[in-house]
Amino acid sequence: MLLEREATMRRQKRFEARARAAKLRHDAQIENADFRAARGLDRNIFMALAGCDWIRKHHGLLVTGPAGVGKSWLACALGHQACREDFSAAYHRVPRLFAALALARGDGRYGRILKSLARTDLLILDDWGPEKLNDDQRRDLLEIIEDRYERRSTIVTSQVPVDRWWEIIANSTLADAILDRLVHNAYRIDLTGESMRKQRPPIVPENTEA
């Protein structure tokens, strides 16, 4: 019993360390996923993804849908589960990642950041689009995706449907190269419905009267 308890504690500590390193935007748990029909999230597909076999096989996942339908939350829930399954994970909002890479070009950290992104078992690229990419951003994205293609797994979330991602990249040659790698062997979740933020109850101020 003592050895089993110690092993459980070690696993929990490893999980906690991986979860901290992942810097997930939401403390999301797969068991709290919302499977209401109007949302378009298939329970069987999502729970199969929660098993993490797609990460073991180095497949990808593309999550699209309007603002507020829970794309980031679902991505973080899968990232959290990946950490539990002994995978490393990293969360990045795409605009901030591009900004960080632009700064890294000038201070010598660019290659180091790309290597770190390439090593992560599950990379979450959240909130891509709708702004068109500039030339540096297109090349950054190609470097990231090329390094990870069929070696690691990547989740991309976007308000823009996948069939319009070519427009965001705005360069036919690089768009073909990027999308061929992103879409190949990738699962798809297309969410629908109204923003879940609108469904939250309003915050009622506390009565401060004596």
Coordinates of N, CA and C in Angstrom, one line a residue:
M1 N 0.8 -1.2 0.0 CA 0.0 0.0 0.0 C 0.9 1.3 0.0
L2 N 1.9 1.2 0.8 CA 2.8 2.4 0.9 C 3.5 2.7 -0.5
L3 N 3.9 1.7 -1.2 CA 4.6 1.9 -2.5 C 3.5 2.4 -3.5
E4 N 2.3 1.9 -3.4 CA 1.3 2.3 -4.3 C 0.9 3.8 -4.1
R5 N 0.9 4.1 -2.8 CA 0.6 5.5 -2.5 C 1.7 6.5 -2.9
E6 N 2.9 6.0 -2.8 CA 4.0 6.9 -3.2 C 4.0 7.0 -4.7
A7 N 3.7 5.9 -5.5 CA 3.6 6.0 -6.9 C 2.5 7.0 -7.4
T8 N 1.4 6.9 -6.7 CA 0.3 7.8 -7.0 C 0.7 9.3 -6.7
M9 N 1.4 9.5 -5.7 CA 1.8 10.9 -5.4 C 2.8 11.4 -6.4
R10 N 3.7 10.5 -6.9 CA 4.7 10.9 -7.9 C 3.9 11.3 -9.2
R11 N 2.9 10.4 -9.6 CA 2.2 10.7 -10.8 C 1.4 12.1 -10.7
Q12 N 0.9 12.3 -9.5 CA 0.2 13.6 -9.3 C 1.1 14.8 -9.4
K13 N 2.3 14.6 -8.8 CA 3.3 15.7 -8.9 C 3.7 16.0 -10.3
R14 N 3.9 14.9 -11.1 CA 4.3 15.1 -12.5 C 3.2 15.8 -13.3
F15 N 1.9 15.3 -13.0 CA 0.8 16.0 -13.7 C 0.7 17.5 -13.3
E16 N 0.9 17.8 -12.0 CA 0.8 19.2 -11.6 C 1.9 20.0 -12.3
A17 N 3.1 19.5 -12.4 CA 4.2 20.2 -13.0 C 3.9 20.4 -14.5
R18 N 3.4 19.4 -15.2 CA 3.0 19.5 -16.6 C 1.9 20.6 -16.8
A19 N 0.9 20.5 -15.9 CA -0.2 21.5 -16.1 C 0.3 22.9 -15.9
R20 N 1.2 23.1 -14.9 CA 1.7 24.5 -14.7 C 2.5 24.9 -15.9
A21 N 3.3 24.0 -16.5 CA 4.1 24.4 -17.6 C 3.3 24.7 -18.8
A22 N 2.1 24.0 -19.0 CA 1.3 24.2 -20.1 C 0.6 25.6 -20.2
K23 N 0.4 26.2 -19.0 CA -0.2 27.6 -19.0 C -1.5 27.6 -19.7
L24 N -2.4 26.7 -19.4 CA -3.7 26.6 -20.1 C -4.5 27.8 -19.6
R25 N -5.2 28.3 -20.6 CA -6.1 29.5 -20.3 C -7.2 29.2 -19.4
H26 N -7.8 28.0 -19.5 CA -8.9 27.6 -18.6 C -8.6 26.4 -17.8
D27 N -9.0 26.4 -16.6 CA -8.9 25.1 -15.7 C -10.1 24.2 -16.1
A28 N -10.0 23.7 -17.3 CA -11.2 22.9 -17.8 C -11.0 21.4 -17.7
Q29 N -12.1 20.7 -17.3 CA -12.0 19.3 -17.1 C -13.0 18.6 -18.1
I30 N -12.6 17.5 -18.7 CA -13.4 16.9 -19.8 C -14.8 16.5 -19.2
E31 N -14.8 16.1 -18.0 CA -16.1 15.7 -17.4 C -17.1 16.8 -17.3
N32 N -16.7 18.0 -17.4 CA -17.6 19.2 -17.4 C -18.0 19.7 -18.7
A33 N -17.7 19.0 -19.8 CA -18.0 19.4 -21.1 C -19.5 19.5 -21.3
D34 N -20.0 20.4 -22.1 CA -21.4 20.7 -22.4 C -21.8 20.0 -23.7
F35 N -22.6 19.0 -23.7 CA -23.0 18.3 -24.9 C -24.4 18.6 -25.4
R36 N -24.9 19.7 -25.1 CA -26.2 20.1 -25.6 C -26.3 20.0 -27.1
A37 N -27.4 19.6 -27.6 CA -27.5 19.3 -29.1 C -27.3 20.6 -29.9
A38 N -27.8 21.7 -29.4 CA -27.7 23.0 -30.1 C -26.2 23.4 -30.3
R39 N -25.3 22.9 -29.6 CA -23.9 23.3 -29.6 C -23.1 22.5 -30.7
G40 N -23.6 21.3 -31.1 CA -22.9 20.6 -32.1 C -21.7 19.8 -31.7
L41 N -21.6 19.6 -30.4 CA -20.4 18.8 -29.9 C -20.9 17.4 -29.7
D42 N -20.3 16.4 -30.4 CA -20.6 15.0 -30.3 C -19.9 14.4 -29.1
R43 N -20.7 13.8 -28.2 CA -20.1 13.3 -27.0 C -19.1 12.1 -27.3
N44 N -19.5 11.2 -28.2 CA -18.7 10.1 -28.5 C -17.3 10.5 -29.1
I45 N -17.4 11.5 -30.0 CA -16.1 12.0 -30.6 C -15.2 12.6 -29.6
F46 N -15.8 13.5 -28.8 CA -15.0 14.2 -27.8 C -14.4 13.3 -26.8
M47 N -15.2 12.3 -26.3 CA -14.7 11.4 -25.3 C -13.6 10.5 -25.9
A48 N -13.8 10.2 -27.2 CA -12.7 9.4 -27.8 C -11.4 10.2 -27.9
L49 N -11.5 11.5 -28.2 CA -10.4 12.4 -28.2 C -9.7 12.5 -26.8
A50 N -10.6 12.4 -25.7 CA -10.1 12.5 -24.4 C -9.2 11.3 -24.0
G51 N -9.4 10.2 -24.8 CA -8.5 9.0 -24.6 C -7.1 9.3 -25.0
C52 N -6.8 10.3 -25.8 CA -5.5 10.8 -26.2 C -4.8 9.8 -27.2
D53 N -5.5 8.9 -27.8 CA -4.8 8.0 -28.8 C -4.4 8.9 -30.0
W54 N -5.2 9.9 -30.3 CA -4.8 10.8 -31.4 C -3.5 11.5 -31.2
I55 N -3.2 11.8 -29.9 CA -1.9 12.4 -29.6 C -0.8 11.3 -29.7
R56 N -1.0 10.1 -29.3 CA 0.0 9.1 -29.5 C 0.3 8.8 -31.0
K57 N -0.7 9.0 -31.8 CA -0.5 8.8 -33.3 C -0.1 10.1 -34.0
H58 N 0.1 11.2 -33.3 CA 0.5 12.5 -33.8 C -0.4 13.1 -34.8
H59 N -1.7 12.9 -34.5 CA -2.8 13.5 -35.3 C -3.1 14.9 -34.8
G60 N -3.8 15.7 -35.5 CA -4.2 17.1 -35.1 C -5.7 17.2 -34.8
L61 N -6.0 18.4 -34.4 CA -7.5 18.7 -34.1 C -7.7 20.2 -34.5
L62 N -8.8 20.4 -35.3 CA -9.2 21.7 -35.7 C -10.5 22.0 -35.1
V63 N -10.6 23.1 -34.3 CA -11.9 23.4 -33.6 C -12.3 24.8 -34.1
T64 N -13.5 24.8 -34.7 CA -14.0 26.1 -35.3 C -15.4 26.4 -34.8
G65 N -15.8 27.6 -34.9 CA -17.1 28.0 -34.4 C -17.2 29.5 -34.0
P66 N -18.4 30.1 -33.9 CA -18.5 31.5 -33.5 C -17.8 31.8 -32.2
A67 N -17.7 33.1 -31.9 CA -17.1 33.5 -30.6 C -18.0 33.1 -29.5
G68 N -17.4 32.6 -28.4 CA -18.1 32.3 -27.2 C -18.7 31.0 -27.1
V69 N -18.5 30.1 -28.1 CA -19.1 28.8 -28.0 C -18.3 27.7 -27.3
G70 N -17.1 28.1 -26.8 CA -16.3 27.2 -26.0 C -15.2 26.5 -26.7
K71 N -14.7 27.1 -27.8 CA -13.5 26.5 -28.5 C -12.3 26.4 -27.6
S72 N -11.9 27.5 -27.0 CA -10.8 27.6 -26.1 C -10.9 26.6 -24.9
W73 N -12.1 26.6 -24.4 CA -12.4 25.7 -23.2 C -12.1 24.3 -23.6
L74 N -12.7 23.8 -24.7 CA -12.5 22.4 -25.1 C -11.1 22.1 -25.4
A75 N -10.4 23.0 -26.0 CA -8.9 22.8 -26.3 C -8.2 22.7 -25.0
C76 N -8.5 23.5 -24.0 CA -7.8 23.4 -22.7 C -8.2 22.2 -21.9
A77 N -9.4 21.7 -22.1 CA -9.8 20.5 -21.4 C -9.0 19.3 -22.0
L78 N -8.8 19.3 -23.3 CA -8.0 18.2 -23.9 C -6.5 18.4 -23.5
G79 N -6.1 19.6 -23.4 CA -4.7 19.9 -22.9 C -4.5 19.4 -21.5
H80 N -5.5 19.6 -20.6 CA -5.5 19.2 -19.2 C -5.4 17.6 -19.2
Q81 N -6.2 17.0 -20.0 CA -6.3 15.5 -20.1 C -5.0 15.0 -20.6
A82 N -4.4 15.7 -21.6 CA -3.1 15.2 -22.1 C -2.0 15.2 -21.0
C83 N -2.0 16.2 -20.1 CA -1.1 16.3 -19.0 C -1.3 15.1 -18.1
R84 N -2.6 14.8 -17.8 CA -2.9 13.6 -17.0 C -2.4 12.3 -17.6
E85 N -2.3 12.3 -18.9 CA -1.9 11.1 -19.6 C -0.4 11.1 -19.9
D86 N 0.3 11.9 -19.2 CA 1.8 12.0 -19.2 C 2.4 12.6 -20.5
F87 N 1.6 13.4 -21.2 CA 2.1 14.2 -22.3 C 2.4 15.6 -21.9
S88 N 3.3 16.3 -22.5 CA 3.6 17.7 -22.3 C 2.6 18.5 -23.2
A89 N 2.2 19.7 -22.7 CA 1.3 20.5 -23.5 C 1.7 22.0 -23.3
A90 N 1.3 22.8 -24.3 CA 1.6 24.2 -24.2 C 0.5 25.0 -24.9
Y91 N 0.0 26.0 -24.2 CA -1.1 26.8 -24.8 C -0.6 28.2 -25.2
H92 N -0.9 28.6 -26.4 CA -0.6 29.9 -26.9 C -1.7 30.5 -27.7
R93 N -2.1 31.8 -27.4 CA -2.9 32.5 -28.3 C -2.1 33.0 -29.5
V94 N -2.6 32.7 -30.7 CA -1.8 32.9 -31.9 C -1.3 34.4 -32.0
P95 N -2.2 35.4 -31.8 CA -1.6 36.8 -31.9 C -0.4 37.1 -31.0
R96 N -0.5 36.6 -29.8 CA 0.6 36.8 -28.8 C 1.8 36.0 -29.2
L97 N 1.6 34.8 -29.7 CA 2.7 34.0 -30.1 C 3.5 34.7 -31.3
F98 N 2.7 35.2 -32.2 CA 3.4 35.9 -33.4 C 4.2 37.1 -32.8
A99 N 3.6 37.8 -31.9 CA 4.3 39.0 -31.3 C 5.5 38.6 -30.6
A100 N 5.5 37.5 -29.9 CA 6.7 37.0 -29.2 C 7.8 36.6 -30.1
L101 N 7.4 35.9 -31.2 CA 8.4 35.5 -32.2 C 9.0 36.7 -32.9
A102 N 8.2 37.7 -33.2 CA 8.7 38.9 -33.8 C 9.8 39.6 -32.9
L103 N 9.6 39.6 -31.6 CA 10.6 40.1 -30.7 C 11.8 39.2 -30.6
A104 N 11.5 37.9 -30.7 CA 12.6 37.0 -30.5 C 13.6 37.0 -31.7
R105 N 13.1 37.5 -32.8 CA 14.1 37.6 -34.0 C 15.2 38.6 -33.6
G106 N 14.9 39.6 -32.8 CA 15.8 40.6 -32.6 C 16.7 40.4 -31.4
D107 N 16.4 39.4 -30.5 CA 17.2 39.2 -29.3 C 17.8 37.8 -29.3
G108 N 17.7 37.1 -30.4 CA 18.4 35.8 -30.5 C 17.7 34.6 -29.9
R109 N 16.4 34.8 -29.5 CA 15.7 33.7 -28.9 C 14.8 32.9 -29.9
Y110 N 14.8 33.4 -31.1 CA 13.9 32.8 -32.1 C 14.0 31.3 -32.3
G111 N 15.2 30.8 -32.5 CA 15.5 29.4 -32.7 C 15.1 28.6 -31.5
R112 N 15.4 29.2 -30.3 CA 15.1 28.4 -29.1 C 13.6 28.3 -28.9
I113 N 12.9 29.3 -29.2 CA 11.4 29.2 -29.0 C 10.8 28.2 -30.0
L114 N 11.3 28.2 -31.3 CA 10.8 27.2 -32.2 C 11.1 25.8 -31.8
K115 N 12.3 25.6 -31.2 CA 12.7 24.2 -30.7 C 11.7 23.8 -29.6
S116 N 11.4 24.7 -28.7 CA 10.5 24.4 -27.6 C 9.1 24.1 -28.1
L117 N 8.6 24.8 -29.1 CA 7.3 24.5 -29.7 C 7.3 23.2 -30.4
A118 N 8.5 22.8 -31.0 CA 8.6 21.6 -31.8 C 8.6 20.4 -30.8
R119 N 9.1 20.5 -29.6 CA 9.2 19.4 -28.7 C 7.9 19.1 -27.9
T120 N 7.0 20.0 -27.8 CA 5.8 19.8 -27.0 C 4.9 18.8 -27.6
D121 N 4.5 17.8 -26.8 CA 3.6 16.7 -27.3 C 2.3 17.3 -27.9
L122 N 1.7 18.2 -27.2 CA 0.4 18.8 -27.6 C 0.5 20.3 -27.6
L123 N 0.5 21.0 -28.8 CA 0.6 22.4 -28.9 C -0.8 22.9 -29.2
I124 N -1.3 23.9 -28.4 CA -2.6 24.5 -28.6 C -2.4 25.9 -29.1
L125 N -2.9 26.1 -30.4 CA -2.8 27.4 -31.0 C -4.2 28.0 -31.0
D126 N -4.5 28.9 -30.1 CA -5.8 29.3 -29.9 C -6.1 30.7 -30.6
D127 N -7.3 30.8 -31.1 CA -7.8 32.1 -31.6 C -7.0 32.6 -32.8
W128 N -7.0 31.7 -33.8 CA -6.3 32.1 -35.1 C -7.3 32.8 -36.0
G129 N -6.9 33.9 -36.6 CA -7.7 34.7 -37.5 C -8.6 35.7 -36.7
P130 N -9.4 36.5 -37.4 CA -9.6 36.5 -38.9 C -8.6 37.4 -39.6
E131 N -7.7 38.1 -38.9 CA -6.8 39.0 -39.6 C -5.8 38.2 -40.5
K132 N -5.5 38.8 -41.7 CA -4.6 38.1 -42.6 C -3.2 38.2 -42.0
L133 N -2.4 37.1 -42.3 CA -1.0 37.1 -41.8 C -0.1 37.9 -42.7
N134 N 0.9 38.5 -42.1 CA 2.0 39.1 -42.9 C 3.0 38.1 -43.2
D135 N 4.0 38.5 -44.0 CA 5.0 37.5 -44.5 C 5.7 36.8 -43.4
D136 N 6.2 37.5 -42.3 CA 6.9 36.9 -41.2 C 6.0 35.9 -40.5
Q137 N 4.7 36.3 -40.3 CA 3.8 35.4 -39.6 C 3.5 34.1 -40.4
R138 N 3.4 34.2 -41.7 CA 3.2 33.1 -42.6 C 4.4 32.1 -42.4
R139 N 5.6 32.7 -42.5 CA 6.8 31.8 -42.4 C 6.9 31.2 -41.0
D140 N 6.6 32.0 -40.0 CA 6.6 31.5 -38.6 C 5.6 30.3 -38.5
L141 N 4.4 30.4 -39.0 CA 3.5 29.3 -38.9 C 3.9 28.1 -39.7
L142 N 4.5 28.3 -40.8 CA 5.0 27.2 -41.6 C 6.1 26.4 -40.9
E143 N 7.0 27.2 -40.2 CA 8.1 26.6 -39.5 C 7.5 25.7 -38.3
I144 N 6.6 26.3 -37.6 CA 6.0 25.6 -36.5 C 5.3 24.3 -36.9
I145 N 4.4 24.4 -38.0 CA 3.7 23.3 -38.4 C 4.6 22.2 -39.1
E146 N 5.6 22.7 -39.8 CA 6.5 21.7 -40.5 C 7.3 20.9 -39.5
D147 N 7.7 21.6 -38.4 CA 8.5 20.9 -37.3 C 7.7 19.8 -36.6
R148 N 6.4 20.1 -36.6 CA 5.5 19.2 -35.8 C 4.8 18.1 -36.6
Y149 N 4.7 18.3 -37.9 CA 3.9 17.5 -38.8 C 4.3 16.0 -38.7
E150 N 3.4 15.2 -38.3 CA 3.5 13.7 -38.1 C 4.6 13.4 -37.0
R151 N 4.9 14.3 -36.2 CA 5.8 14.1 -35.1 C 5.2 14.4 -33.7
R152 N 4.3 15.4 -33.7 CA 3.6 15.9 -32.5 C 2.2 16.3 -32.9
S153 N 1.4 16.5 -31.9 CA 0.0 16.9 -32.2 C -0.3 18.4 -31.9
T154 N -1.2 18.9 -32.7 CA -1.5 20.4 -32.6 C -3.0 20.6 -32.7
I155 N -3.5 21.4 -31.7 CA -4.9 21.9 -31.8 C -4.9 23.3 -32.3
V156 N -5.7 23.6 -33.3 CA -5.9 25.0 -33.7 C -7.4 25.3 -33.5
T157 N -7.7 26.5 -32.9 CA -9.0 27.0 -32.8 C -9.2 28.3 -33.5
S158 N -10.3 28.5 -34.1 CA -10.6 29.7 -34.9 C -12.0 29.9 -35.1
Q159 N -12.4 31.2 -35.2 CA -13.8 31.6 -35.5 C -14.0 31.4 -37.0
V160 N -13.0 31.3 -37.8 CA -13.0 31.2 -39.3 C -13.1 29.8 -39.7
P161 N -14.1 29.4 -40.5 CA -14.2 28.0 -41.0 C -12.9 27.6 -41.7
V162 N -12.6 26.3 -41.6 CA -11.4 25.8 -42.2 C -11.3 26.1 -43.7
D163 N -12.4 26.1 -44.4 CA -12.3 26.3 -45.9 C -12.0 27.8 -46.2
R164 N -11.9 28.6 -45.2 CA -11.5 30.0 -45.4 C -10.1 30.4 -44.9
W165 N -9.4 29.4 -44.3 CA -8.1 29.6 -43.8 C -7.1 30.0 -44.8
W166 N -7.3 29.6 -46.1 CA -6.5 30.0 -47.2 C -6.4 31.5 -47.3
E167 N -7.6 32.1 -47.1 CA -7.7 33.6 -47.2 C -6.9 34.3 -46.1
I168 N -6.8 33.7 -44.9 CA -6.1 34.3 -43.8 C -4.6 34.3 -44.1
I169 N -4.1 33.2 -44.7 CA -2.7 33.0 -45.0 C -2.3 34.0 -46.1
A170 N -3.2 34.1 -47.1 CA -3.0 35.1 -48.1 C -1.8 35.0 -49.0
N171 N -1.3 33.8 -49.2 CA -0.2 33.5 -50.1 C -0.4 32.1 -50.6
S172 N -0.7 31.9 -51.8 CA -1.1 30.6 -52.3 C -0.1 29.5 -52.1
T173 N 1.2 29.8 -52.3 CA 2.2 28.8 -52.1 C 2.3 28.3 -50.7
L174 N 2.4 29.3 -49.8 CA 2.6 29.0 -48.4 C 1.3 28.4 -47.8
A175 N 0.1 28.9 -48.3 CA -1.2 28.4 -47.8 C -1.3 26.9 -48.1
D176 N -0.9 26.5 -49.3 CA -1.0 25.1 -49.7 C -0.1 24.3 -48.8
A177 N 1.1 24.8 -48.5 CA 2.1 24.0 -47.7 C 1.6 23.9 -46.2
I178 N 1.1 25.0 -45.7 CA 0.6 25.0 -44.3 C -0.6 24.2 -44.1
L179 N -1.6 24.4 -45.0 CA -2.9 23.7 -44.8 C -2.8 22.3 -45.1
D180 N -2.0 21.9 -46.1 CA -1.8 20.5 -46.4 C -1.4 19.7 -45.1
R181 N -0.5 20.3 -44.3 CA 0.0 19.7 -43.1 C -1.0 19.8 -41.9
L182 N -1.7 20.9 -41.9 CA -2.6 21.1 -40.8 C -3.8 20.2 -40.9
V183 N -4.4 20.1 -42.1 CA -5.7 19.4 -42.3 C -5.5 17.9 -42.4
H184 N -4.3 17.5 -42.9 CA -4.1 16.1 -43.1 C -4.0 15.4 -41.7
N185 N -4.7 14.3 -41.6 CA -4.7 13.5 -40.3 C -5.2 14.3 -39.1
A186 N -6.1 15.3 -39.4 CA -6.7 16.1 -38.3 C -8.1 15.8 -38.1
Y187 N -8.5 15.7 -36.9 CA -9.9 15.6 -36.5 C -10.6 17.0 -36.6
R188 N -11.9 17.0 -36.7 CA -12.6 18.3 -36.8 C -13.7 18.4 -35.8
I189 N -13.8 19.5 -35.1 CA -15.0 19.8 -34.3 C -15.5 21.2 -34.8
D190 N -16.7 21.2 -35.3 CA -17.3 22.5 -35.7 C -18.5 22.8 -34.8
L191 N -18.3 23.8 -33.9 CA -19.3 24.2 -32.9 C -20.2 25.2 -33.5
T192 N -21.5 25.2 -33.0 CA -22.5 26.1 -33.5 C -23.2 26.7 -32.3
G193 N -24.2 27.5 -32.5 CA -25.0 28.1 -31.5 C -24.6 29.4 -31.0
E194 N -25.3 30.0 -30.0 CA -25.0 31.3 -29.5 C -23.9 31.2 -28.5
S195 N -23.3 32.4 -28.2 CA -22.2 32.5 -27.3 C -22.7 32.0 -25.9
M196 N -21.9 31.1 -25.3 CA -22.2 30.6 -24.0 C -22.0 31.7 -22.9
R197 N -21.3 32.8 -23.3 CA -21.2 33.9 -22.3 C -22.5 34.6 -22.1
K198 N -23.4 34.6 -23.1 CA -24.7 35.2 -23.0 C -25.6 34.4 -22.0
Q199 N -25.3 33.1 -21.9 CA -26.1 32.3 -21.1 C -25.8 32.3 -19.6
R200 N -24.7 33.0 -19.2 CA -24.3 33.1 -17.8 C -25.3 34.0 -17.1
P201 N -25.6 33.7 -15.8 CA -26.5 34.6 -15.1 C -25.7 36.0 -14.8
P202 N -26.5 37.1 -14.8 CA -25.8 38.4 -14.5 C -25.3 38.4 -13.1
I203 N -24.2 39.2 -12.9 CA -23.6 39.3 -11.6 C -24.4 40.4 -10.9
V204 N -24.9 40.0 -9.7 CA -25.7 40.9 -8.9 C -24.8 41.5 -7.8
P205 N -24.7 42.8 -7.7 CA -23.9 43.4 -6.7 C -24.4 43.0 -5.3
E206 N -23.4 42.9 -4.4 CA -23.8 42.5 -3.0 C -24.4 43.8 -2.4
N207 N -25.3 43.5 -1.5 CA -26.0 44.6 -0.7 C -25.0 45.0 0.4
T208 N -24.5 46.2 0.3 CA -23.5 46.6 1.3 C -24.2 47.5 2.4
E209 N -25.5 47.6 2.3 CA -26.2 48.3 3.4 C -26.2 47.6 4.7
A210 N -26.0 48.3 5.8 CA -25.9 47.7 7.1 C -27.3 47.2 7.5

